mmCIF file of C-alpha atoms in Angstrom:
data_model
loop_
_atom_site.group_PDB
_atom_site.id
_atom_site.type_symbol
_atom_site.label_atom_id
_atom_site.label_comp_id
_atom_site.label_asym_id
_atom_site.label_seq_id
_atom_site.Cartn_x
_atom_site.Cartn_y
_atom_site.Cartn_z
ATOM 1 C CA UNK H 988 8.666 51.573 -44.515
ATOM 2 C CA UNK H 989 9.194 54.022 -46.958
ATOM 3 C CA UNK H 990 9.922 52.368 -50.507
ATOM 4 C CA UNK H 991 13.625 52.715 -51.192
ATOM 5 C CA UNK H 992 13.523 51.588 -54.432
ATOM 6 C CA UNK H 993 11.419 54.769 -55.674
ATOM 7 C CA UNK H 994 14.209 56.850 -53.011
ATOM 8 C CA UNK H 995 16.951 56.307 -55.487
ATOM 9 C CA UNK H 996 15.024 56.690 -58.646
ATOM 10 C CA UNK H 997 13.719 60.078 -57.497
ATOM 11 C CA UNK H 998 17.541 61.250 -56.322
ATOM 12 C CA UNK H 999 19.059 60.059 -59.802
ATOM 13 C CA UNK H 1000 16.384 61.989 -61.761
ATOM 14 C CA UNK H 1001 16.576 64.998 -59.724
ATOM 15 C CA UNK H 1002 20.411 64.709 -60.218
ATOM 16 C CA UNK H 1003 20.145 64.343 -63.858
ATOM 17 C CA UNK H 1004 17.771 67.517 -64.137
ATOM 18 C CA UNK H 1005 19.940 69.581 -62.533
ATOM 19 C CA UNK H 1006 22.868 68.462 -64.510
ATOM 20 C CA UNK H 1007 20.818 69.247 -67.600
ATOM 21 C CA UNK H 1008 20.093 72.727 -66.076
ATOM 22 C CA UNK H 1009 23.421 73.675 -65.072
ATOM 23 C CA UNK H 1010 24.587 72.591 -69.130
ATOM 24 C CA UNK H 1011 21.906 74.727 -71.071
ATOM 25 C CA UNK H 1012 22.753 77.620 -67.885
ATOM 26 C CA UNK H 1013 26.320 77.183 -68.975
ATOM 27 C CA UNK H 1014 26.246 77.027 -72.823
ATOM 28 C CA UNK H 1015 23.900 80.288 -72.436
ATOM 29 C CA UNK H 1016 26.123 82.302 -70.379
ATOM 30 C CA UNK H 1017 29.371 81.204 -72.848
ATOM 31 C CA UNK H 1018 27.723 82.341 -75.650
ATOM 32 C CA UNK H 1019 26.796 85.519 -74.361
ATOM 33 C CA UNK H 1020 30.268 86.233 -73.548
ATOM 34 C CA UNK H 1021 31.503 85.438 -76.190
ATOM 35 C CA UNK H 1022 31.438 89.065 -78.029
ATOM 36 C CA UNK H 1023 32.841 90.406 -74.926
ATOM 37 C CA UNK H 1024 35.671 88.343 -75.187
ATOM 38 C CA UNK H 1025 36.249 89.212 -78.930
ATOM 39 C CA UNK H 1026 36.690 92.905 -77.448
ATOM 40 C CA UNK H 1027 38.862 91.859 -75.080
ATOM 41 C CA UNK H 1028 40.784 89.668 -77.502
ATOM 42 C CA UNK H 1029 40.884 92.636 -80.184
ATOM 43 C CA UNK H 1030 42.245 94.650 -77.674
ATOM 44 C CA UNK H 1031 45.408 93.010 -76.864
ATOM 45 C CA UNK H 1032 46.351 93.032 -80.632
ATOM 46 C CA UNK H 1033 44.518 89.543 -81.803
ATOM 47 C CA UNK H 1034 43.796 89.432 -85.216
ATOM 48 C CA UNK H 1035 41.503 87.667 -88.134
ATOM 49 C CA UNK H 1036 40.336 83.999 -86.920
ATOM 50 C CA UNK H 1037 43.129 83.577 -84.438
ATOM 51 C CA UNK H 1038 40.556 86.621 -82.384
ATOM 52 C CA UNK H 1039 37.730 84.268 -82.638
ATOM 53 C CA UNK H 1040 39.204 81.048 -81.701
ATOM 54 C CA UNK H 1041 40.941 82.766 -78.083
ATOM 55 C CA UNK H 1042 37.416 84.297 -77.192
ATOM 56 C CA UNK H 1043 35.764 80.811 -77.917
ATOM 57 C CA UNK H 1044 38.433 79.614 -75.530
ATOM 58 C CA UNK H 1045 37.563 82.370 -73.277
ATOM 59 C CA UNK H 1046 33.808 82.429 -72.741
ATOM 60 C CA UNK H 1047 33.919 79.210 -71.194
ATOM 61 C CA UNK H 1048 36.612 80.027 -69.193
ATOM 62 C CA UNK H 1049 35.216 83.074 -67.610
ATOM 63 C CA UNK H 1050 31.586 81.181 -67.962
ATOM 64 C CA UNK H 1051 33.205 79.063 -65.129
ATOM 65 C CA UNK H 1052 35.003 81.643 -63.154
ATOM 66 C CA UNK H 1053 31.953 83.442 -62.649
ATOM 67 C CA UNK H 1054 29.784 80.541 -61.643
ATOM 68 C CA UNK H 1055 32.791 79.854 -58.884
ATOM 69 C CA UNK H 1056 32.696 83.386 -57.707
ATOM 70 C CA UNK H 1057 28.594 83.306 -57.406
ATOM 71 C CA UNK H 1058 29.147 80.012 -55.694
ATOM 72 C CA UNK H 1059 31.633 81.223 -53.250
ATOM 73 C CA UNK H 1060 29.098 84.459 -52.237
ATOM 74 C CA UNK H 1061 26.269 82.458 -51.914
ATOM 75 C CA UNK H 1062 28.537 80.196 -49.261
ATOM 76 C CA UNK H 1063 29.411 83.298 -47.732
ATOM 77 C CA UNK H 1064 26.006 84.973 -47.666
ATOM 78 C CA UNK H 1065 25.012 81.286 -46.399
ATOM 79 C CA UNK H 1066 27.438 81.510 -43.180
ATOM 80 C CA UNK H 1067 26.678 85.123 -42.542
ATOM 81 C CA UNK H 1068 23.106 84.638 -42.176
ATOM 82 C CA UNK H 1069 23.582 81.661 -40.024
ATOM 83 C CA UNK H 1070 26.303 83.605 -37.454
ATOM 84 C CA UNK H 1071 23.453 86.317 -37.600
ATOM 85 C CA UNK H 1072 20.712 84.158 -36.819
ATOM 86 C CA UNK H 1073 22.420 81.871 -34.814
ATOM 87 C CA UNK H 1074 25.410 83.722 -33.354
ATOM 88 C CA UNK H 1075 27.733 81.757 -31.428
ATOM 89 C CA UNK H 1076 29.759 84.378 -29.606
ATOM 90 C CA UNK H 1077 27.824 85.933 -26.187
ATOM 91 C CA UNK H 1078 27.370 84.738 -22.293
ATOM 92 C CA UNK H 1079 24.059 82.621 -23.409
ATOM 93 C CA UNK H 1080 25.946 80.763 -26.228
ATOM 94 C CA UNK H 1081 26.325 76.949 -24.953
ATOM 95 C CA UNK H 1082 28.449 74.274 -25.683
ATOM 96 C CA UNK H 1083 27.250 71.398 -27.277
ATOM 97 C CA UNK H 1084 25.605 68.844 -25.012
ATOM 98 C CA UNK H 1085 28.270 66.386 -23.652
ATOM 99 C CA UNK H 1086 25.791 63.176 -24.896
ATOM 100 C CA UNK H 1087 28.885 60.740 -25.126
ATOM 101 C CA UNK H 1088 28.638 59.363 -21.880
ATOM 102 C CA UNK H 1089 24.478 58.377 -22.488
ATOM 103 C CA UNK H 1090 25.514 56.835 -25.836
ATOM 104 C CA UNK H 1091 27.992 54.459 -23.575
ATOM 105 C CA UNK H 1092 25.293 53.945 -21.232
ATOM 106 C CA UNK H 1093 23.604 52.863 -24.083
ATOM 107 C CA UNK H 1094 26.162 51.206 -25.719
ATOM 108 C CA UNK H 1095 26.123 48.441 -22.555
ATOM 109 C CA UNK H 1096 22.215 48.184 -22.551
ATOM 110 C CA UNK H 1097 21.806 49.948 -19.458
ATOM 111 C CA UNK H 1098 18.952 52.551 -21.769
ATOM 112 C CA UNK H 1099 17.013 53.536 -18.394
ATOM 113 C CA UNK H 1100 20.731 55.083 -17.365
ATOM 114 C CA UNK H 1101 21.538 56.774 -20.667
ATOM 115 C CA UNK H 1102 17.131 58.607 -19.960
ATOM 116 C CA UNK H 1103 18.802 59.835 -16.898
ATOM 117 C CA UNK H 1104 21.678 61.403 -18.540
ATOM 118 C CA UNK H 1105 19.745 63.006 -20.983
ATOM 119 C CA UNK H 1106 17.398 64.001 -18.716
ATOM 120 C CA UNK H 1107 20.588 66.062 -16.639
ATOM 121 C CA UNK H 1108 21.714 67.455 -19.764
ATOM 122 C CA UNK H 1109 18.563 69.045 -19.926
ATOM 123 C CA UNK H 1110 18.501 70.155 -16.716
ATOM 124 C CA UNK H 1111 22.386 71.964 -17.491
ATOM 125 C CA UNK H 1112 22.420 73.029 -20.715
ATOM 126 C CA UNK H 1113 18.890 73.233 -21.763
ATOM 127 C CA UNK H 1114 17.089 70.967 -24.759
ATOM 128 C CA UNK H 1115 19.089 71.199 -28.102
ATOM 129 C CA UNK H 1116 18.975 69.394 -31.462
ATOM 130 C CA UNK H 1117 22.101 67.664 -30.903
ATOM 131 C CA UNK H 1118 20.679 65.875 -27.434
ATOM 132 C CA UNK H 1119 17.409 65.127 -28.636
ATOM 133 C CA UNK H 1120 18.857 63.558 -32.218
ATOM 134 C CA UNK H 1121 21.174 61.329 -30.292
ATOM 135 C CA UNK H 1122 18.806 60.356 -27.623
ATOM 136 C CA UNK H 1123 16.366 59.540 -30.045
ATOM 137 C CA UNK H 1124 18.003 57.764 -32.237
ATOM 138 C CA UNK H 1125 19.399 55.344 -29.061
ATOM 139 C CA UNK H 1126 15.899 55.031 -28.130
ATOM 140 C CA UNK H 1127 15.129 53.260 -31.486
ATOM 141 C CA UNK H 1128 17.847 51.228 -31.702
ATOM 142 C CA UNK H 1129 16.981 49.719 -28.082
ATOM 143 C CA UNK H 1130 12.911 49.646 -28.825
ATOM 144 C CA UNK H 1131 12.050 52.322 -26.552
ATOM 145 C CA UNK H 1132 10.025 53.464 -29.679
ATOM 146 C CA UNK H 1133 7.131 55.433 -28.305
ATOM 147 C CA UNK H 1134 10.086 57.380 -26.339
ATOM 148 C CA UNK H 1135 12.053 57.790 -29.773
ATOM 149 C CA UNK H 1136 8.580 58.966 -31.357
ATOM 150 C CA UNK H 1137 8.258 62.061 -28.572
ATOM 151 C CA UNK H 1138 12.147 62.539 -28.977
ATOM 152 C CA UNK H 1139 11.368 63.548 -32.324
ATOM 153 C CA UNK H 1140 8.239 65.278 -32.403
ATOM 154 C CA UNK H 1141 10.455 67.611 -29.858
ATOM 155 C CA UNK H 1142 13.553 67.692 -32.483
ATOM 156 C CA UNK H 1143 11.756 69.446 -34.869
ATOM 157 C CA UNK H 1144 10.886 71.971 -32.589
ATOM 158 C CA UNK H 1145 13.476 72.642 -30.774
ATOM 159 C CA UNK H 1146 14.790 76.298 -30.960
ATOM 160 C CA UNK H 1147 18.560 75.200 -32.619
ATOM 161 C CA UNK H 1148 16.632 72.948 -34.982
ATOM 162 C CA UNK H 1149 18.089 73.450 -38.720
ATOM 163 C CA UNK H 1150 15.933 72.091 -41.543
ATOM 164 C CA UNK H 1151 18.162 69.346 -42.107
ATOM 165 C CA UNK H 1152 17.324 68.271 -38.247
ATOM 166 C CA UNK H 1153 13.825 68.686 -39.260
ATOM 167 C CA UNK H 1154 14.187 67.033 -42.382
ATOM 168 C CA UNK H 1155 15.407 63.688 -40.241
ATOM 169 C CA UNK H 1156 13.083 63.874 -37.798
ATOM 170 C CA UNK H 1157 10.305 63.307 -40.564
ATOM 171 C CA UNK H 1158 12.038 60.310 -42.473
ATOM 172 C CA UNK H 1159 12.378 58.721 -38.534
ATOM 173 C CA UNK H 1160 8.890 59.063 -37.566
ATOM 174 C CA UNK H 1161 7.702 57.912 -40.877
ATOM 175 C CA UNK H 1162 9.857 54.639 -40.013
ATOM 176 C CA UNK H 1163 8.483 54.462 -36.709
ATOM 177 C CA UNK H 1164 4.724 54.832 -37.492
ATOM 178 C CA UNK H 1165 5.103 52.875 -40.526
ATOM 179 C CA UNK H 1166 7.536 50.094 -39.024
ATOM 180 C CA UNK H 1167 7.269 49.011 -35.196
ATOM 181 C CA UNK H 1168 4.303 51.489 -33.983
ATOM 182 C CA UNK H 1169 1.838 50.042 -36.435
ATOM 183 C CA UNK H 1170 0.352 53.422 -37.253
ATOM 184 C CA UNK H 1171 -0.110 53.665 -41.187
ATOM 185 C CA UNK H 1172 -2.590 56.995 -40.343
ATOM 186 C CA UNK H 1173 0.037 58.711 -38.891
ATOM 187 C CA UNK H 1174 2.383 57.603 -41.055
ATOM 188 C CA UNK H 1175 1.065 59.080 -44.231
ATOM 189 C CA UNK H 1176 0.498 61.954 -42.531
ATOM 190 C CA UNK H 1177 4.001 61.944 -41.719
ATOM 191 C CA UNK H 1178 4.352 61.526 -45.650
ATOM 192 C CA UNK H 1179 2.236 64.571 -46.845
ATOM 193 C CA UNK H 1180 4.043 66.717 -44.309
ATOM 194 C CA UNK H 1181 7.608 65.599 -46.020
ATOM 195 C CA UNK H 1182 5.668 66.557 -49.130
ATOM 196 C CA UNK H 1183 4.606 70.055 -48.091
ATOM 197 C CA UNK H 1184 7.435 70.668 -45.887
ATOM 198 C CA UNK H 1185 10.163 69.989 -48.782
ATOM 199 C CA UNK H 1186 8.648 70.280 -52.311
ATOM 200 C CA UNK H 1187 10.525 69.588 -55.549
ATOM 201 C CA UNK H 1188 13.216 67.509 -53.397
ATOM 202 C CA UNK H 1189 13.907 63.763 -53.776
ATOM 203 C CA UNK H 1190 12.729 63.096 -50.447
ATOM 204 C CA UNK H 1191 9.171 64.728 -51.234
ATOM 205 C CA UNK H 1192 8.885 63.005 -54.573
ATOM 206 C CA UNK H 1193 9.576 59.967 -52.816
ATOM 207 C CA UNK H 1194 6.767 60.625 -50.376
ATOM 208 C CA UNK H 1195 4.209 61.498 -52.789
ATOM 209 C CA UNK H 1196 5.097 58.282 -54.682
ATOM 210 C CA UNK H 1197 4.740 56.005 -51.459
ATOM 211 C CA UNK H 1198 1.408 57.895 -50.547
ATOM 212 C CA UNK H 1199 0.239 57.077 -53.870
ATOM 213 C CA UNK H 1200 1.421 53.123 -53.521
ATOM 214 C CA UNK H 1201 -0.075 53.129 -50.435
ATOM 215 C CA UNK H 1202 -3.601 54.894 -51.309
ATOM 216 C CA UNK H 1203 -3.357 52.281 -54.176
ATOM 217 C CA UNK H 1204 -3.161 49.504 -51.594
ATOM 218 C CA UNK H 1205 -6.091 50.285 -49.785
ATOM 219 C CA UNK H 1206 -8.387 50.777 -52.937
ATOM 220 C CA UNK H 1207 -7.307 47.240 -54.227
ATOM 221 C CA UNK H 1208 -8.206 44.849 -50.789
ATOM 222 C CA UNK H 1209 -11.490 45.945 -50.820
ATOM 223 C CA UNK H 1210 -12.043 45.312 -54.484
ATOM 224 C CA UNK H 1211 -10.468 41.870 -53.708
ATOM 225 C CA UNK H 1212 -12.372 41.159 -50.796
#
């Protein structure tokens, strides 16, 4: 299993950096507005020090309005390009697969019913990200685990895959190869693709450190031996 401990560490110093980012980002942007906002200031009528205390009120002020507006059109741009690449308007647009009745299958331990069920929803509305996540993640749970493992390898290639489905389709197999399947080969190859597939995230630091624990590990029991 992946090391949790080095999970968190990675997340709270990638969290920390970007706080430290977004403070010297901010304090640079205030101060450059900050002769701007004397103008502005000096035009309403402000005079002597009163002038520059209100515009060292205001750079901040508009420091943070503008970061909320970039934020907002970055959202926007964000939704845009999904509708354009994924639009969900048209005759071919489906439904999400109805998977709730599988997961009650599975729910009462009858797992070879809930394939079945999958398997129709396939036949109806076509393989999707949603169906394959949820099947998958059922098959773990009740130890069909070589079944969970294909499940997966299909998730991240499935045509409505989003990076974040890819993203958990990684960490899953890297349980599964790692954890019941016994693989460790195909587990750190699992790792190095997390690393390569997601670089400067948490989740890749925390691969990289895990592939370096483990590399570690097998350099040490022969030395022991």
């Amino acid at each position: 299993m992946l090391d949790l401990a080095l999970f968190e560490k990675s997340v709270r110093r990638e969290r920390q950096r970007r706080f430290r980012s977004a403070l010297w980002l901010g304090a640079l942007v205030s101060g450059a507005l900050v002769a701007p906002s004397i103008v502005i200031v000096a035009l309403n009528g402000v005079e002597g020090r009163t002038r520059l205390l209100l515009a060292m009120v205001l750079a901040p002020l508009g420091t943070g309005v503008l970061f909320a507006a970039l934020t907002s059109v970055t959202r926007l741009g964000g939704s845009v390009l999904q509708q354009f690449l994924h639009p969900s308007g048209g005759a071919s647009a489906l439904a999400p697969a109805p998977v709730s009745q599988a997961e009650a299958l599975a729910a009462q331990g009858r797992l070879d019913d809930a394939i079945d069920i999958f398997e129709s929803i396939r036949v109806t509305h076509g393989e999707s990200a949603v169906s394959l996540r949820s099947e998958a993640e059922l098959m773990t749970v009740g130890g069909h685990h070589d079944r969970a493992r294909e499940l997966l390898q299909r998730l991240r290639q499935a045509g409505d895959a989003t990076r974040r489905d890819e993203l958990y389709a990684t960490h899953r197999l890297i349980d599964l190869y790692l954890g019941p399947l016994g693989d460790e080969g195909r587990g750190m190859v699992e790792l190095r693709r997390l690393a390569d597939r997601f670089p400067g995230t948490p989740d890749a630091e925390g691969a990289l450190a895990e592939l370096q624990r483990r590399r570690a590990l097998r350099t040490a029991i022969p030395e022991r031996g």
